[in-house]
Amino acid sequence: MAAAVAIVLCLGLGCAGLVVYYTQLGDDGGSSEAGGEGTGSTPEPGSRTASAQCAGSITPAHDQTRAVGLPDFEAAPQTGTATMRLSTNLGEIAISMDRARTPCTVASFQHLAERKFFDGSSCHRLVTEGIFVLQCGDPTGTGMGGPDYKFADENLTGAQYGRGVVAMANTGQPGTNGSQFFIIFRDSSSGLQPLYTPFGTVTTGLDVVDRVAAGGHDNSITAGGGAPKVGITIQSLSVA
């Protein structure tokens, strides 16, 4: 029996961001992991309506939920690409998103951007041990906030999480995507399990993330990582 480290990027009540836990490898070489399992498959683009594919639903409200209502998943385009632009206090970050592979995720970000959901929010977590990510998207800056809805996972089959990939954080359970996302700034030998919807790739501004990563974090989160010492705030976010 050998110990291995599994890492979950999560959010919401009872799961404040990144959780590191240990699992035991069985004799067959497999592992049993705490937390949620991914769907393991994604419908082919156009195989069913985006609304059914997205499985969006309103979630119970709490103090750190911001009510914005469900996106119009039914009208979500399923072809082409979109660009998400983060104007930050340190410079612009541009992310290319594939509507064919992640129509629900793109539709959600467009919905939130139109409501200025992210404006003035800080990226609340930096992790520089085991995995290398900057986590953003919580308007409260606590790791506990998000919109008043959730939607399904996408693009998990064969998911790869290398430098420059942008993916959704979740609660550790399937279909719990909201607004929080993470940017990977360095390849990790430990790797991430295919549980987090990879929806985009940074095309410009990865040097901004590198600058934040180089400054380190304050170790304020017992589960791993902490607030970046070089603060980064999303002044505005747009999708086009």
CSV table of C-alpha atoms in Angstrom, one decimal:
chain,number,residue,atom,x,y,z
A,1,MET,CA,0.0,0.0,0.0
A,2,ALA,CA,1.4,3.4,-0.9
A,3,ALA,CA,0.0,6.9,-0.1
A,4,ALA,CA,-0.8,9.2,-3.0
A,5,VAL,CA,-2.0,12.8,-2.9
A,6,ALA,CA,-5.2,13.7,-4.7
A,7,ILE,CA,-6.3,17.3,-5.1
A,8,VAL,CA,-9.7,18.8,-5.5
A,9,LEU,CA,-10.4,22.4,-6.5
A,10,CYS,CA,-13.8,23.2,-5.0
A,11,LEU,CA,-16.0,25.9,-3.7
A,12,GLY,CA,-19.1,26.6,-1.8
A,13,LEU,CA,-20.4,25.9,1.7
A,14,GLY,CA,-18.4,23.2,3.5
A,15,CYS,CA,-15.6,23.3,0.8
A,16,ALA,CA,-13.7,26.5,0.8
A,17,GLY,CA,-11.5,26.1,-2.2
A,18,LEU,CA,-8.6,23.6,-2.7
A,19,VAL,CA,-8.7,20.5,-0.5
A,20,VAL,CA,-5.7,18.1,-0.3
A,21,TYR,CA,-6.4,14.6,1.0
A,22,TYR,CA,-4.7,11.3,1.0
A,23,THR,CA,-5.9,8.1,-0.6
A,24,GLN,CA,-4.7,4.5,-0.4
A,25,LEU,CA,-3.7,2.7,-3.6
A,26,GLY,CA,-5.1,-0.8,-3.7
A,27,ASP,CA,-3.4,-3.9,-5.0
A,28,ASP,CA,-4.9,-3.5,-8.4
A,29,GLY,CA,-3.2,-0.1,-8.7
A,30,GLY,CA,-6.4,1.8,-8.7
A,31,SER,CA,-7.3,4.5,-6.2
A,32,SER,CA,-10.4,5.3,-4.2
A,33,GLU,CA,-10.8,9.0,-3.9
A,34,ALA,CA,-12.9,11.1,-1.5
A,35,GLY,CA,-15.1,13.7,-3.1
A,36,GLY,CA,-17.1,13.7,-6.3
A,37,GLU,CA,-16.6,11.8,-9.5
A,38,GLY,CA,-16.8,13.3,-12.9
A,39,THR,CA,-19.3,12.3,-15.6
A,40,GLY,CA,-16.5,10.6,-17.6
A,41,SER,CA,-18.2,11.6,-20.9
A,42,THR,CA,-19.5,14.6,-22.7
A,43,PRO,CA,-22.3,14.6,-25.3
A,44,GLU,CA,-21.2,15.2,-28.8
A,45,PRO,CA,-21.8,18.8,-29.9
A,46,GLY,CA,-25.3,19.2,-31.2
A,47,SER,CA,-26.4,15.7,-30.0
A,48,ARG,CA,-29.1,17.3,-27.8
A,49,THR,CA,-30.2,20.8,-27.0
A,50,ALA,CA,-27.8,23.0,-25.0
A,51,SER,CA,-30.5,23.5,-22.4
A,52,ALA,CA,-30.8,19.8,-21.7
A,53,GLN,CA,-27.1,19.3,-21.9
A,54,CYS,CA,-26.4,22.1,-19.4
A,55,ALA,CA,-28.9,20.8,-16.8
A,56,GLY,CA,-28.9,24.3,-15.2
A,57,SER,CA,-30.8,24.7,-11.9
A,58,ILE,CA,-31.3,27.4,-9.3
A,59,THR,CA,-29.5,26.7,-6.0
A,60,PRO,CA,-30.6,27.6,-2.4
A,61,ALA,CA,-29.6,31.1,-1.6
A,62,HIS,CA,-27.1,31.9,1.2
A,63,ASP,CA,-25.3,35.1,2.3
A,64,GLN,CA,-22.6,34.9,-0.3
A,65,THR,CA,-24.8,34.0,-3.2
A,66,ARG,CA,-25.5,36.7,-5.8
A,67,ALA,CA,-28.8,36.3,-7.5
A,68,VAL,CA,-28.5,36.6,-11.3
A,69,GLY,CA,-31.0,34.0,-12.5
A,70,LEU,CA,-30.3,31.1,-15.0
A,71,PRO,CA,-28.5,31.8,-18.2
A,72,ASP,CA,-30.4,31.2,-21.4
A,73,PHE,CA,-28.9,27.8,-22.0
A,74,GLU,CA,-31.5,27.0,-24.7
A,75,ALA,CA,-30.0,29.7,-26.9
A,76,ALA,CA,-26.4,28.9,-26.2
A,77,PRO,CA,-24.4,28.7,-29.5
A,78,GLN,CA,-22.7,25.4,-30.1
A,79,THR,CA,-20.2,26.3,-32.8
A,80,GLY,CA,-17.3,28.7,-33.1
A,81,THR,CA,-15.1,30.3,-30.5
A,82,ALA,CA,-15.5,33.2,-28.0
A,83,THR,CA,-12.9,35.3,-26.2
A,84,MET,CA,-13.1,36.2,-22.6
A,85,ARG,CA,-11.1,39.3,-21.6
A,86,LEU,CA,-10.2,40.0,-18.0
A,87,SER,CA,-9.1,43.6,-17.5
A,88,THR,CA,-7.1,43.5,-14.2
A,89,ASN,CA,-5.0,45.9,-12.1
A,90,LEU,CA,-1.9,44.1,-13.5
A,91,GLY,CA,-2.9,43.9,-17.1
A,92,GLU,CA,-5.2,42.1,-19.5
A,93,ILE,CA,-5.7,38.3,-19.7
A,94,ALA,CA,-7.4,36.9,-22.8
A,95,ILE,CA,-8.9,33.4,-22.9
A,96,SER,CA,-10.0,31.6,-26.0
A,97,MET,CA,-13.1,29.4,-25.4
A,98,ASP,CA,-14.5,26.7,-27.7
A,99,ARG,CA,-18.3,26.9,-27.9
A,100,ALA,CA,-18.6,23.4,-29.5
A,101,ARG,CA,-16.9,21.7,-26.6
A,102,THR,CA,-18.2,23.9,-23.7
A,103,PRO,CA,-21.4,25.7,-24.9
A,104,CYS,CA,-22.8,25.7,-21.3
A,105,THR,CA,-19.7,27.2,-19.7
A,106,VAL,CA,-19.4,29.9,-22.4
A,107,ALA,CA,-23.1,30.8,-22.1
A,108,SER,CA,-22.7,31.0,-18.3
A,109,PHE,CA,-19.7,33.4,-18.5
A,110,GLN,CA,-21.5,35.5,-21.1
A,111,HIS,CA,-24.5,35.7,-18.8
A,112,LEU,CA,-22.4,36.7,-15.8
A,113,ALA,CA,-20.3,39.2,-17.7
A,114,GLU,CA,-23.4,41.0,-19.0
A,115,ARG,CA,-24.4,41.5,-15.3
A,116,LYS,CA,-20.9,42.7,-14.3
A,117,PHE,CA,-20.8,39.8,-11.9
A,118,PHE,CA,-17.0,39.7,-11.8
A,119,ASP,CA,-16.2,43.4,-11.8
A,120,GLY,CA,-14.1,44.4,-8.8
A,121,SER,CA,-13.6,40.9,-7.6
A,122,SER,CA,-10.2,39.6,-6.5
A,123,CYS,CA,-8.6,36.3,-7.4
A,124,HIS,CA,-8.7,34.7,-3.9
A,125,ARG,CA,-6.4,31.7,-4.0
A,126,LEU,CA,-3.0,30.9,-5.3
A,127,VAL,CA,-1.6,27.4,-5.0
A,128,THR,CA,2.1,26.7,-5.6
A,129,GLU,CA,2.5,23.3,-4.1
A,130,GLY,CA,1.5,20.1,-6.0
A,131,ILE,CA,-0.6,21.9,-8.5
A,132,PHE,CA,0.0,25.4,-9.8
A,133,VAL,CA,-3.2,27.5,-10.1
A,134,LEU,CA,-4.7,30.9,-9.6
A,135,GLN,CA,-8.3,30.7,-8.6
A,136,CYS,CA,-10.8,33.5,-9.4
A,137,GLY,CA,-14.4,34.2,-10.0
A,138,ASP,CA,-15.9,34.7,-6.5
A,139,PRO,CA,-17.3,38.2,-6.2
A,140,THR,CA,-17.0,38.0,-2.4
A,141,GLY,CA,-13.3,37.1,-2.5
A,142,THR,CA,-13.7,34.4,0.1
A,143,GLY,CA,-13.8,31.3,-2.0
A,144,MET,CA,-17.4,30.7,-0.8
A,145,GLY,CA,-19.4,32.9,-3.2
A,146,GLY,CA,-21.0,32.4,-6.6
A,147,PRO,CA,-24.2,32.8,-8.5
A,148,ASP,CA,-27.6,31.4,-7.6
A,149,TYR,CA,-27.4,28.5,-10.1
A,150,LYS,CA,-25.3,25.5,-11.1
A,151,PHE,CA,-24.8,23.7,-14.3
A,152,ALA,CA,-23.3,20.4,-15.8
A,153,ASP,CA,-19.8,19.4,-16.4
A,154,GLU,CA,-18.4,19.5,-20.0
A,155,ASN,CA,-15.4,18.4,-22.0
A,156,LEU,CA,-14.1,15.9,-19.4
A,157,THR,CA,-13.2,13.0,-21.6
A,158,GLY,CA,-9.4,13.1,-22.1
A,159,ALA,CA,-9.2,16.4,-20.2
A,160,GLN,CA,-5.6,17.8,-19.9
A,161,TYR,CA,-4.6,20.4,-17.5
A,162,GLY,CA,-1.3,22.0,-18.7
A,163,ARG,CA,0.1,25.5,-18.5
A,164,GLY,CA,-2.3,28.0,-19.8
A,165,VAL,CA,-5.5,25.9,-19.5
A,166,VAL,CA,-8.4,27.5,-17.7
A,167,ALA,CA,-11.0,25.2,-16.0
A,168,MET,CA,-14.0,25.4,-13.7
A,169,ALA,CA,-13.8,24.9,-10.0
A,170,ASN,CA,-16.6,22.9,-8.3
A,171,THR,CA,-17.8,21.6,-5.0
A,172,GLY,CA,-16.2,18.2,-5.6
A,173,GLN,CA,-19.6,16.8,-6.9
A,174,PRO,CA,-20.7,16.5,-10.5
A,175,GLY,CA,-22.7,19.3,-12.0
A,176,THR,CA,-21.8,22.0,-9.5
A,177,ASN,CA,-20.2,24.6,-11.8
A,178,GLY,CA,-20.9,28.2,-10.9
A,179,SER,CA,-18.6,31.2,-11.5
A,180,GLN,CA,-15.3,30.1,-9.9
A,181,PHE,CA,-12.5,29.1,-12.3
A,182,PHE,CA,-8.7,28.5,-12.2
A,183,ILE,CA,-5.8,29.3,-14.5
A,184,ILE,CA,-2.9,26.8,-14.6
A,185,PHE,CA,0.4,28.6,-14.7
A,186,ARG,CA,2.8,25.6,-14.6
A,187,ASP,CA,2.6,22.0,-15.6
A,188,SER,CA,2.2,19.6,-12.6
A,189,SER,CA,3.7,16.2,-12.3
A,190,SER,CA,1.0,15.3,-9.8
A,191,GLY,CA,-1.7,16.2,-12.2
A,192,LEU,CA,-5.4,16.8,-11.7
A,193,GLN,CA,-8.2,14.2,-12.2
A,194,PRO,CA,-10.6,14.9,-15.1
A,195,LEU,CA,-13.2,16.4,-12.8
A,196,TYR,CA,-13.0,20.0,-13.8
A,197,THR,CA,-14.4,21.4,-17.0
A,198,PRO,CA,-11.5,22.7,-19.1
A,199,PHE,CA,-13.1,25.5,-21.1
A,200,GLY,CA,-10.4,27.8,-22.4
A,201,THR,CA,-6.7,28.6,-23.0
A,202,VAL,CA,-4.9,31.8,-22.1
A,203,THR,CA,-3.8,33.5,-25.4
A,204,THR,CA,-2.4,36.6,-23.9
A,205,GLY,CA,-1.6,37.7,-20.3
A,206,LEU,CA,-0.1,34.5,-18.9
A,207,ASP,CA,2.8,36.7,-17.8
A,208,VAL,CA,0.4,38.5,-15.5
A,209,VAL,CA,-0.5,35.2,-13.8
A,210,ASP,CA,3.3,34.4,-13.6
A,211,ARG,CA,3.9,37.7,-11.8
A,212,VAL,CA,1.2,36.8,-9.2
A,213,ALA,CA,2.6,33.3,-8.8
A,214,ALA,CA,6.2,34.6,-8.3
A,215,GLY,CA,5.0,36.7,-5.4
A,216,GLY,CA,3.8,33.6,-3.5
A,217,HIS,CA,0.8,33.4,-1.1
A,218,ASP,CA,0.2,34.0,2.6
A,219,ASN,CA,-0.6,30.3,3.6
A,220,SER,CA,-3.9,31.5,4.9
A,221,ILE,CA,-5.9,28.5,3.7
A,222,THR,CA,-5.3,25.4,5.7
A,223,ALA,CA,-6.3,23.1,2.9
A,224,GLY,CA,-3.5,24.4,0.7
A,225,GLY,CA,-2.3,27.7,-0.7
A,226,GLY,CA,-3.6,31.1,0.3
A,227,ALA,CA,-4.3,34.6,-0.9
A,228,PRO,CA,-1.8,35.9,-3.4
A,229,LYS,CA,0.7,38.4,-1.9
A,230,VAL,CA,0.6,40.2,-5.2
A,231,GLY,CA,-3.0,41.1,-5.3
A,232,ILE,CA,-4.9,40.8,-8.6
A,233,THR,CA,-8.4,42.3,-9.1
A,234,ILE,CA,-10.7,41.8,-12.1
A,235,GLN,CA,-11.7,45.3,-12.9
A,236,SER,CA,-14.0,44.1,-15.7
A,237,LEU,CA,-14.7,40.9,-17.6
A,238,SER,CA,-16.2,40.6,-21.1
A,239,VAL,CA,-17.1,37.8,-23.5
A,240,ALA,CA,-17.4,38.2,-27.2
